[in-house]
PDB file of C-alpha atoms in Angstrom:
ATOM      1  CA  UNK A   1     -12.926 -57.455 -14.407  1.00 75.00           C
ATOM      2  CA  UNK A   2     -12.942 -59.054 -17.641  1.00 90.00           C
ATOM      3  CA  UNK A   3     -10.062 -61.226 -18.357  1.00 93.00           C
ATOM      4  CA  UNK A   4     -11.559 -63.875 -20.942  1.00 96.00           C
ATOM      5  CA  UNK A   5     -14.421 -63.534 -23.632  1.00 98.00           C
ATOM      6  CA  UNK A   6     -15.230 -65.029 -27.010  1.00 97.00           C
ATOM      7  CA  UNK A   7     -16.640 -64.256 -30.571  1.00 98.00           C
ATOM      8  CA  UNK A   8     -18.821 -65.950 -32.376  1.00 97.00           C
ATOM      9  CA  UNK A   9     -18.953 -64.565 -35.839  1.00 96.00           C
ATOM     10  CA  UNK A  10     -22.922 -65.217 -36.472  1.00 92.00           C
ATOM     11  CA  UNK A  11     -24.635 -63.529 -34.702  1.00 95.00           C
ATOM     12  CA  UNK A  12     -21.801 -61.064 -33.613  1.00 97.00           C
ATOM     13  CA  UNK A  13     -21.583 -59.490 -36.725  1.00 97.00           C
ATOM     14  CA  UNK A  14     -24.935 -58.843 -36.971  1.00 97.00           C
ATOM     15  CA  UNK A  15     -24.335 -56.334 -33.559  1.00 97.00           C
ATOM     16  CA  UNK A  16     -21.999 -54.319 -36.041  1.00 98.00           C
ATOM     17  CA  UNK A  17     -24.431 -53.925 -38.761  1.00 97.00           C
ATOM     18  CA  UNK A  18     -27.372 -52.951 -36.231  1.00 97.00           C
ATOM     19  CA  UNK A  19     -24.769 -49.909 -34.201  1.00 98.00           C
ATOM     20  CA  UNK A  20     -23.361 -48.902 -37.792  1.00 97.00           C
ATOM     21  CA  UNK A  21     -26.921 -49.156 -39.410  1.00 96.00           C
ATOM     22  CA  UNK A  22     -25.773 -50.891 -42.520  1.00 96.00           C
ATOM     23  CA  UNK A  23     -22.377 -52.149 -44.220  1.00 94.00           C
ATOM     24  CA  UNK A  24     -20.409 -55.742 -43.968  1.00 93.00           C
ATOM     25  CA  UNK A  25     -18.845 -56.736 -41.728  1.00 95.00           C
ATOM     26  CA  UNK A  26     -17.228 -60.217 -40.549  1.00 92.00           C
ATOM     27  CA  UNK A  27     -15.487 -61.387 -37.708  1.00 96.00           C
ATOM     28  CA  UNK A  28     -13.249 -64.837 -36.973  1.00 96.00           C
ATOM     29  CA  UNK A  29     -14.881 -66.777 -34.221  1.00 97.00           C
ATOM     30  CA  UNK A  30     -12.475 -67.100 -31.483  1.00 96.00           C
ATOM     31  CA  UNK A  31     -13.713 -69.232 -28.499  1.00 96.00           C
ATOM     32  CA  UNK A  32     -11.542 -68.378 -25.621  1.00 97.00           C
ATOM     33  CA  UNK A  33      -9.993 -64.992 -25.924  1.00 98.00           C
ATOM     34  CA  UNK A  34      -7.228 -63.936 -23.771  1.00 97.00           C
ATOM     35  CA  UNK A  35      -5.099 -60.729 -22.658  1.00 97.00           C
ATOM     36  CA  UNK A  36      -2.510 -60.197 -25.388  1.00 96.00           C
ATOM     37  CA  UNK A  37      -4.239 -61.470 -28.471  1.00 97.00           C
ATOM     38  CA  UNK A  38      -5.341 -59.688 -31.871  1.00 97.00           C
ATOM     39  CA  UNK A  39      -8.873 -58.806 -31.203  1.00 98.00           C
ATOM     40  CA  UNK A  40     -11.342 -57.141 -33.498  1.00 98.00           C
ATOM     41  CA  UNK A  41     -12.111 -53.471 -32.845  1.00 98.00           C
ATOM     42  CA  UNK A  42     -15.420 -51.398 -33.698  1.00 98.00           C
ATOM     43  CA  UNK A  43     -14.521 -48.222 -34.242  1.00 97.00           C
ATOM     44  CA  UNK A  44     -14.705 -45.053 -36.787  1.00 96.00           C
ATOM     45  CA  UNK A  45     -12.706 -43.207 -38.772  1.00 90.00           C
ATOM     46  CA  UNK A  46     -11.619 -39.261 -39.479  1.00 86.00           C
ATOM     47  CA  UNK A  47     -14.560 -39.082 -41.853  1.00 86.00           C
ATOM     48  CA  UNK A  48     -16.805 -41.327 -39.543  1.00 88.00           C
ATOM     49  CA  UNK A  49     -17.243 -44.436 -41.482  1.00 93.00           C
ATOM     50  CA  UNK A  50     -17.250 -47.346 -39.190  1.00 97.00           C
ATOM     51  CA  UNK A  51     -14.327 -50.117 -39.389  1.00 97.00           C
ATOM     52  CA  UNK A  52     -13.502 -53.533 -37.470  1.00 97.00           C
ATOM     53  CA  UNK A  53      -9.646 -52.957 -36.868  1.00 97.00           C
ATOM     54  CA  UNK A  54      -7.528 -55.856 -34.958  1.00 98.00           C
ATOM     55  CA  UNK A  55      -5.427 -54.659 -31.395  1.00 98.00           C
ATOM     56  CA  UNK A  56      -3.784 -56.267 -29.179  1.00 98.00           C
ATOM     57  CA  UNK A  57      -5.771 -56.862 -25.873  1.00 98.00           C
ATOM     58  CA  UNK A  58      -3.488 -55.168 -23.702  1.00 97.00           C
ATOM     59  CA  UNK A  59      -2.966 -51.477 -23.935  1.00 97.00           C
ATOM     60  CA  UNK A  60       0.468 -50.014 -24.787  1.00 97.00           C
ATOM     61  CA  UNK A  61       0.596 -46.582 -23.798  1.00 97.00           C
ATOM     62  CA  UNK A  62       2.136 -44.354 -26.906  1.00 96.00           C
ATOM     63  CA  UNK A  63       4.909 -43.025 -24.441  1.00 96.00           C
ATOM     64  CA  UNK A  64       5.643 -46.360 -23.320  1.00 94.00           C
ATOM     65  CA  UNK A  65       9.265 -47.056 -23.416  1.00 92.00           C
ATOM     66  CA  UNK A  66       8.542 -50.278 -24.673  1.00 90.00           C
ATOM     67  CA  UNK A  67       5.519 -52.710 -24.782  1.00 89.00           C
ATOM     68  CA  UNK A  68       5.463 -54.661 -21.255  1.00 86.00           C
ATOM     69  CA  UNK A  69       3.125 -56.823 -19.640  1.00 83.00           C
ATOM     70  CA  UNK A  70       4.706 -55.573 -16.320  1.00 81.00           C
ATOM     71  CA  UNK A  71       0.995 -53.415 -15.265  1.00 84.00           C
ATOM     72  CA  UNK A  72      -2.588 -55.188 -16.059  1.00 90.00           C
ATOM     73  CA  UNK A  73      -3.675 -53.418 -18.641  1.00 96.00           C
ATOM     74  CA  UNK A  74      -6.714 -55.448 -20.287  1.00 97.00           C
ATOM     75  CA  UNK A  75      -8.908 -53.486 -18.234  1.00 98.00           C
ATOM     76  CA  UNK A  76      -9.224 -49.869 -16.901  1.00 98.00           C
ATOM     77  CA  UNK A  77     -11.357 -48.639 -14.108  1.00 97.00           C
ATOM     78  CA  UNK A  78     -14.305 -46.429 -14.679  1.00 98.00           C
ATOM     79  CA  UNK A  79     -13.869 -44.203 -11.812  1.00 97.00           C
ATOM     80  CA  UNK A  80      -9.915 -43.597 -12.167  1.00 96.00           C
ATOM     81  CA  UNK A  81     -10.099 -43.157 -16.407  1.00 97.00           C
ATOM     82  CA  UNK A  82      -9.350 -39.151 -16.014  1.00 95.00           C
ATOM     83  CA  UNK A  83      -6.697 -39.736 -12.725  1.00 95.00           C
ATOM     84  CA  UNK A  84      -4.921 -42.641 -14.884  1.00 96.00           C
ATOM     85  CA  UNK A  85      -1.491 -41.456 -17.291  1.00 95.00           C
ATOM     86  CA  UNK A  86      -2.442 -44.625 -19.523  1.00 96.00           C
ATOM     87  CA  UNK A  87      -6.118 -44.323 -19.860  1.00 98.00           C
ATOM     88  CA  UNK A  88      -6.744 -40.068 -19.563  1.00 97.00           C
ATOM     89  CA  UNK A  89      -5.685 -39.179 -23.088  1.00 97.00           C
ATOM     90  CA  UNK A  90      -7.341 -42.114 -24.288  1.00 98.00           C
ATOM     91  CA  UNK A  91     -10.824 -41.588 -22.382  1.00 98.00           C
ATOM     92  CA  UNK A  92     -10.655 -37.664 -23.805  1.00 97.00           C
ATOM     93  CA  UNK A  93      -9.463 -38.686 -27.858  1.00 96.00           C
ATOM     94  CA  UNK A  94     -10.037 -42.811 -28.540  1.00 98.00           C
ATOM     95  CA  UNK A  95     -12.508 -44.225 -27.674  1.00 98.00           C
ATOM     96  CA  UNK A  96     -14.094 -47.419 -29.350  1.00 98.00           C
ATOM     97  CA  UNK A  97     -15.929 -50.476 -29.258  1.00 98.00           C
ATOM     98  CA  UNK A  98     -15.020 -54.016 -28.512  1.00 98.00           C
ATOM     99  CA  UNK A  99     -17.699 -57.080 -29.497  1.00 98.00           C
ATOM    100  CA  UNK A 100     -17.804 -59.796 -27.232  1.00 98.00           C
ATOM    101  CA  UNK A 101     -20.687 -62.267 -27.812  1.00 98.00           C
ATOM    102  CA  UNK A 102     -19.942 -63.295 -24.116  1.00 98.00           C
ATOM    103  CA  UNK A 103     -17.516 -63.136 -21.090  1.00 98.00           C
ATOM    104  CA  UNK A 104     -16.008 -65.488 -18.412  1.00 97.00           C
ATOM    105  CA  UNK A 105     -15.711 -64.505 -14.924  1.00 97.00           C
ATOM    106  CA  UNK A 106     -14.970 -67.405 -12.076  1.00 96.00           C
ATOM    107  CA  UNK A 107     -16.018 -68.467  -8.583  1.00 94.00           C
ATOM    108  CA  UNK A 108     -14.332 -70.634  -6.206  1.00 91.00           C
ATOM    109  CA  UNK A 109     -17.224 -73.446  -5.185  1.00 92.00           C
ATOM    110  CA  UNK A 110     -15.910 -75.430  -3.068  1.00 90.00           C
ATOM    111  CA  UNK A 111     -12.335 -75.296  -3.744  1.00 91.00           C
ATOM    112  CA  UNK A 112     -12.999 -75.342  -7.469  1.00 91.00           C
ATOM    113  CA  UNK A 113     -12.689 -72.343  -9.597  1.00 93.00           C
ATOM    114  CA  UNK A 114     -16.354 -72.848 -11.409  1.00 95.00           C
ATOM    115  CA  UNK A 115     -16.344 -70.635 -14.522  1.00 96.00           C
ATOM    116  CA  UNK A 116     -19.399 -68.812 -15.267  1.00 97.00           C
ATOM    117  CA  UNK A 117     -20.446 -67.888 -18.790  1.00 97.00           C
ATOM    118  CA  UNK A 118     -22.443 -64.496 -19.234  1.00 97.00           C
ATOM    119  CA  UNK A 119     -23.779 -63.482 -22.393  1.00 97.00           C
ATOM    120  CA  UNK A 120     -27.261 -61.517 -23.664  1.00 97.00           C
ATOM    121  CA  UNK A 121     -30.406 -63.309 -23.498  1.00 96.00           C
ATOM    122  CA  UNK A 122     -31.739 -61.802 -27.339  1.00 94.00           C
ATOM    123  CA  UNK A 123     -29.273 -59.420 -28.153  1.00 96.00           C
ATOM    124  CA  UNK A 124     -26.851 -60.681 -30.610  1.00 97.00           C
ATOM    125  CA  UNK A 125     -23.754 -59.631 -28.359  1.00 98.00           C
ATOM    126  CA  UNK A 126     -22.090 -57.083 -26.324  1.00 98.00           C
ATOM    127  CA  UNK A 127     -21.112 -53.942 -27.238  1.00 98.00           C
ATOM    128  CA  UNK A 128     -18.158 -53.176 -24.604  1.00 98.00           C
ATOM    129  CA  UNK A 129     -16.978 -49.549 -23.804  1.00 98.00           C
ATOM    130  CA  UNK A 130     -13.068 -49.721 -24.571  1.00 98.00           C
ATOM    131  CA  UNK A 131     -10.000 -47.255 -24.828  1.00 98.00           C
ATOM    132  CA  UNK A 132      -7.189 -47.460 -27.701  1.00 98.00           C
ATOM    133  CA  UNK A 133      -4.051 -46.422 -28.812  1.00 98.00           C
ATOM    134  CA  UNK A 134      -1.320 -46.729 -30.982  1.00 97.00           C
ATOM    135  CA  UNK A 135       2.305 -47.106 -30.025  1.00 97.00           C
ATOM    136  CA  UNK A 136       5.516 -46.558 -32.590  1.00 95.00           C
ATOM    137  CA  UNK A 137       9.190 -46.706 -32.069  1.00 91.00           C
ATOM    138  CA  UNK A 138      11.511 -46.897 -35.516  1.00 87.00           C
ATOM    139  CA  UNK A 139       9.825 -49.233 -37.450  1.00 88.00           C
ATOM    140  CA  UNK A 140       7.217 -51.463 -35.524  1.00 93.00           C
ATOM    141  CA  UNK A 141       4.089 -50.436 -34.677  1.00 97.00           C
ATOM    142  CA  UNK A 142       1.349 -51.341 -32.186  1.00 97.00           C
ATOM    143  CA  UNK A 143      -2.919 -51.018 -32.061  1.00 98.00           C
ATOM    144  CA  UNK A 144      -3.813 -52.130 -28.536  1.00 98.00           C
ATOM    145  CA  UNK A 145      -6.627 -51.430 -26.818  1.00 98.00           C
ATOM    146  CA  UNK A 146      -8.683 -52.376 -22.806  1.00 98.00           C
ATOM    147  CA  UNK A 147     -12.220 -52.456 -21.630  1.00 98.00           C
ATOM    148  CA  UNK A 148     -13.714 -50.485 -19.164  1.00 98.00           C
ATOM    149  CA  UNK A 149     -14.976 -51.833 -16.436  1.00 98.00           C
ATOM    150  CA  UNK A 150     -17.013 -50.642 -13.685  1.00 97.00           C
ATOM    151  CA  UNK A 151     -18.832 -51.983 -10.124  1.00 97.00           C
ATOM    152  CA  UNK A 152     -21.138 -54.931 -10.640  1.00 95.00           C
ATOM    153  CA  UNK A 153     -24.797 -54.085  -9.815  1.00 92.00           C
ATOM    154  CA  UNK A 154     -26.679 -56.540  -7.592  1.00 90.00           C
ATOM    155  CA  UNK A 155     -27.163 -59.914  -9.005  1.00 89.00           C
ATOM    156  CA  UNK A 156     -23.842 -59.636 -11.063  1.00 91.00           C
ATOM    157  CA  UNK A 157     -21.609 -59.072  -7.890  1.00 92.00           C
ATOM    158  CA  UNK A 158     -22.700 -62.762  -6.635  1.00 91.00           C
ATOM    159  CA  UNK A 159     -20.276 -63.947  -9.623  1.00 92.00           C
ATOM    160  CA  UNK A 160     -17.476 -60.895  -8.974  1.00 93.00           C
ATOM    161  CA  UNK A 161     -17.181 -57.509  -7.444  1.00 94.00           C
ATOM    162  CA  UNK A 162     -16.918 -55.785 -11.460  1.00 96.00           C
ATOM    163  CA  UNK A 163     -17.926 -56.020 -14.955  1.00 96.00           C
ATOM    164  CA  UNK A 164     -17.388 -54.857 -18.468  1.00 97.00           C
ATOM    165  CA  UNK A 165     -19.340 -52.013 -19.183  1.00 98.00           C
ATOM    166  CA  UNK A 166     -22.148 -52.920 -21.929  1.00 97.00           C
ATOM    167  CA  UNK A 167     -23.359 -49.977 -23.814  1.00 98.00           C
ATOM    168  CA  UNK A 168     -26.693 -50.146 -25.714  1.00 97.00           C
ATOM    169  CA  UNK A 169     -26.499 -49.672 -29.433  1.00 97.00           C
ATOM    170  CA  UNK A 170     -27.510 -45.770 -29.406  1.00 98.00           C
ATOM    171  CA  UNK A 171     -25.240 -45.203 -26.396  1.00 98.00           C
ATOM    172  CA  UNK A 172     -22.484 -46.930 -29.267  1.00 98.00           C
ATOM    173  CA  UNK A 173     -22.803 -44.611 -31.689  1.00 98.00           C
ATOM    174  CA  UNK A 174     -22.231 -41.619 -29.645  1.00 98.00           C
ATOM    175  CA  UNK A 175     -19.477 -43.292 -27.435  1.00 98.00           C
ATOM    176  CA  UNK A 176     -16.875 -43.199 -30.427  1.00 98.00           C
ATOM    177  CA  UNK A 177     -17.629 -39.577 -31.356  1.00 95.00           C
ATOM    178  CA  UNK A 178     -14.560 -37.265 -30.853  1.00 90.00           C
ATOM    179  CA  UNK A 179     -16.924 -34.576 -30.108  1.00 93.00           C
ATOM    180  CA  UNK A 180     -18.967 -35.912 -27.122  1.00 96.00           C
ATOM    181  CA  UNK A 181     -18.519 -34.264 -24.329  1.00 96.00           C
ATOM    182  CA  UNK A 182     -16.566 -36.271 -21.431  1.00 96.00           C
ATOM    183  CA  UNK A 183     -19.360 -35.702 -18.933  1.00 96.00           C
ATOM    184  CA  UNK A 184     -21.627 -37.276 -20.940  1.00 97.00           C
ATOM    185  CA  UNK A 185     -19.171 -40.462 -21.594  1.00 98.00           C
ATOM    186  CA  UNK A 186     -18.826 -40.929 -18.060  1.00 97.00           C
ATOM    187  CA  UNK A 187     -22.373 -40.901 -17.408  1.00 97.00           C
ATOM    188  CA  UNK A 188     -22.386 -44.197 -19.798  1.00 98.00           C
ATOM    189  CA  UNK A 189     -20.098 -45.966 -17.746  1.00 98.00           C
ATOM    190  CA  UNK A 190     -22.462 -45.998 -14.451  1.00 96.00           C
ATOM    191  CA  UNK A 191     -22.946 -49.650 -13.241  1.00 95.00           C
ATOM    192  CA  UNK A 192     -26.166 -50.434 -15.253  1.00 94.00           C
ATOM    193  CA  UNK A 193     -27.454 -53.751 -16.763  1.00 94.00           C
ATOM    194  CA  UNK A 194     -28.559 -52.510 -20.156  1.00 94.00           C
ATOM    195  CA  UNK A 195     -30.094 -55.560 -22.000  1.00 92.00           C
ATOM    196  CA  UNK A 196     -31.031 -59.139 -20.639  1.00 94.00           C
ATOM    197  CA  UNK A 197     -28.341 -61.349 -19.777  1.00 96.00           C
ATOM    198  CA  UNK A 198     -27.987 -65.062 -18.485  1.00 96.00           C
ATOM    199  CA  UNK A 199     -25.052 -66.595 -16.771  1.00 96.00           C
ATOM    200  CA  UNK A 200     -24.486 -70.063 -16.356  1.00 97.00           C
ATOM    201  CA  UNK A 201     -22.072 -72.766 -14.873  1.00 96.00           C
ATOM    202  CA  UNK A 202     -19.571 -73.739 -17.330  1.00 96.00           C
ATOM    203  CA  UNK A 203     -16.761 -76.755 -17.422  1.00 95.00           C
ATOM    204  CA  UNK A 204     -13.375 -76.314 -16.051  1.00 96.00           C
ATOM    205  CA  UNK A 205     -12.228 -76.911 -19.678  1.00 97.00           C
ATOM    206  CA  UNK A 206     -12.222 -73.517 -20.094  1.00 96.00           C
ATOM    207  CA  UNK A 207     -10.098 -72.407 -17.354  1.00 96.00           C
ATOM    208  CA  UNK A 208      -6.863 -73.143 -19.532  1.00 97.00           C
ATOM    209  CA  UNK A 209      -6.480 -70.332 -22.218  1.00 96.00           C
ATOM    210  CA  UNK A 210      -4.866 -72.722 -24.475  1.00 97.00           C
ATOM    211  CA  UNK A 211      -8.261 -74.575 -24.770  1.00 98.00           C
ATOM    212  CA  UNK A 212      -9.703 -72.928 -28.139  1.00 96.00           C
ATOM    213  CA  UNK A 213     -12.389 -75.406 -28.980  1.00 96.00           C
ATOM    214  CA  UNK A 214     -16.733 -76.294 -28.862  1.00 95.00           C
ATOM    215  CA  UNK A 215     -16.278 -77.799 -25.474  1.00 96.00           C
ATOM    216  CA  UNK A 216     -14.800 -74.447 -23.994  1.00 96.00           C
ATOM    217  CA  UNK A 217     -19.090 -73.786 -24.353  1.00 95.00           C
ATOM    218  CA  UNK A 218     -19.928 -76.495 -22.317  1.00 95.00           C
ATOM    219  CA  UNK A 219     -22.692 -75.790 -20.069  1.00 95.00           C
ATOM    220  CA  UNK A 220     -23.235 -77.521 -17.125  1.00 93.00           C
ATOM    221  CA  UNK A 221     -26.042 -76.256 -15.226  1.00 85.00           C
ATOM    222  CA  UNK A 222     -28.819 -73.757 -15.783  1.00 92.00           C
ATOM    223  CA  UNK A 223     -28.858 -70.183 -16.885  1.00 95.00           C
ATOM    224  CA  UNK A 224     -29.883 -66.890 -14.225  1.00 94.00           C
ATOM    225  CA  UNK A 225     -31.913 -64.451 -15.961  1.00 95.00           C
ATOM    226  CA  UNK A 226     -30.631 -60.981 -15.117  1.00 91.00           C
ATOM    227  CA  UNK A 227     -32.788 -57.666 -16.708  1.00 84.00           C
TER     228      UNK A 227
END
């Protein structure tokens, strides 16, 4: 799973400008992001021009009754997208990007949860395979969105059992396009380690989502080199 990330605007932004080939674009730099915030979505438009438009990390089905944080819906499951009411329509008509410059997942070491930062070695971020949608009733309106995740290869399943599924920047581009052909986006969301990553031991600071500053990148031991 994927339940906390952050951004770092430079060199995150730079990601955007490498899957769009050109443009501006700029991001806040948000240290430790949570389920339910405003986060920044890469995505395009009817006439394909790319845009960075904020959602709330949580999806909100548009036939929701109401928004409710009653079902986990951050992340959706790979293999159950097309078996899923909340995430079919979605997989088949919204697809988009979310830009993570790294990820938190945690393991209990000796009665401590001990979380473990994993970000790319060179690449200037992650390029996560996500789901949208857009929820109305009278007058309020919500953009929400979740990441996909799917089984964590070997070497990522010592940390936990899934991941976020990281696209490469070609694999971006055709992800969002209403006209790609489902087969071919599920193919993309096989459990694959696409660029180098490292992961490394990180303080306990971080463990509190309230935490928000430098020291929630504290590193306390050395990085694993996964290709």
């Amino acid at each position: 799973m994927c339940g906390r990330f952050n951004i770092i605007d430079d060199p995150l932004a730079r990601l955007l400008v490498d899957i769009a080939g050109g443009g501006d674009f700029s991001l806040e730099t948000e240290l430790n992001v949570a389920p339910t915030q405003q986060v920044p979505v890469f995505l395009t438009d009817k006439e394909g021009g790319w845009q960075v438009k904020p959602m709330r990390w949580w999806l909100v089905p548009y036939w929701s009754p109401e928004p409710s944080n009653k079902y986990t819906m951050f992340n959706a499951k790979s293999e159950t997208l097309t078996k899923s009411r909340a995430f079919k329509e979605p997989f088949e008509r919204r697809r988009c990007i979310m830009p993570v410059s790294g990820y938190y997942e945690w393991r209990k070491e000796n009665g401590v949860k001990v979380p473990y930062y994993i970000e790319p070695v060179e690449a200037p971020g992650f390029a996560f395979a996500s789901l949208w949608d857009r929820w109305r009733r009278d007058d309020q309106e919500i953009y929400s969105c979740t990441i996909i995740t799917t089984a964590a290869p070997a070497g990522m399943d010592e940390i936990h059992h899934r991941m976020p599924v990281h696209l490469t920047n070609e694999q971006a581009r055709q992800w969002v396009q209403r006209e790609l052909p489902l087969e071919d986006a599920a193919q993309m969301l096989v459990p694959e380690i696409r660029v180098s990553i490292k992961m490394t031991a990180m303080s306990t600071y971080v463990n509190n989502a309230r935490n928000k500053d430098d020291r929630c990148l504290e590193y306390l031991g050395e990085p694993r080199i996964l290709n």
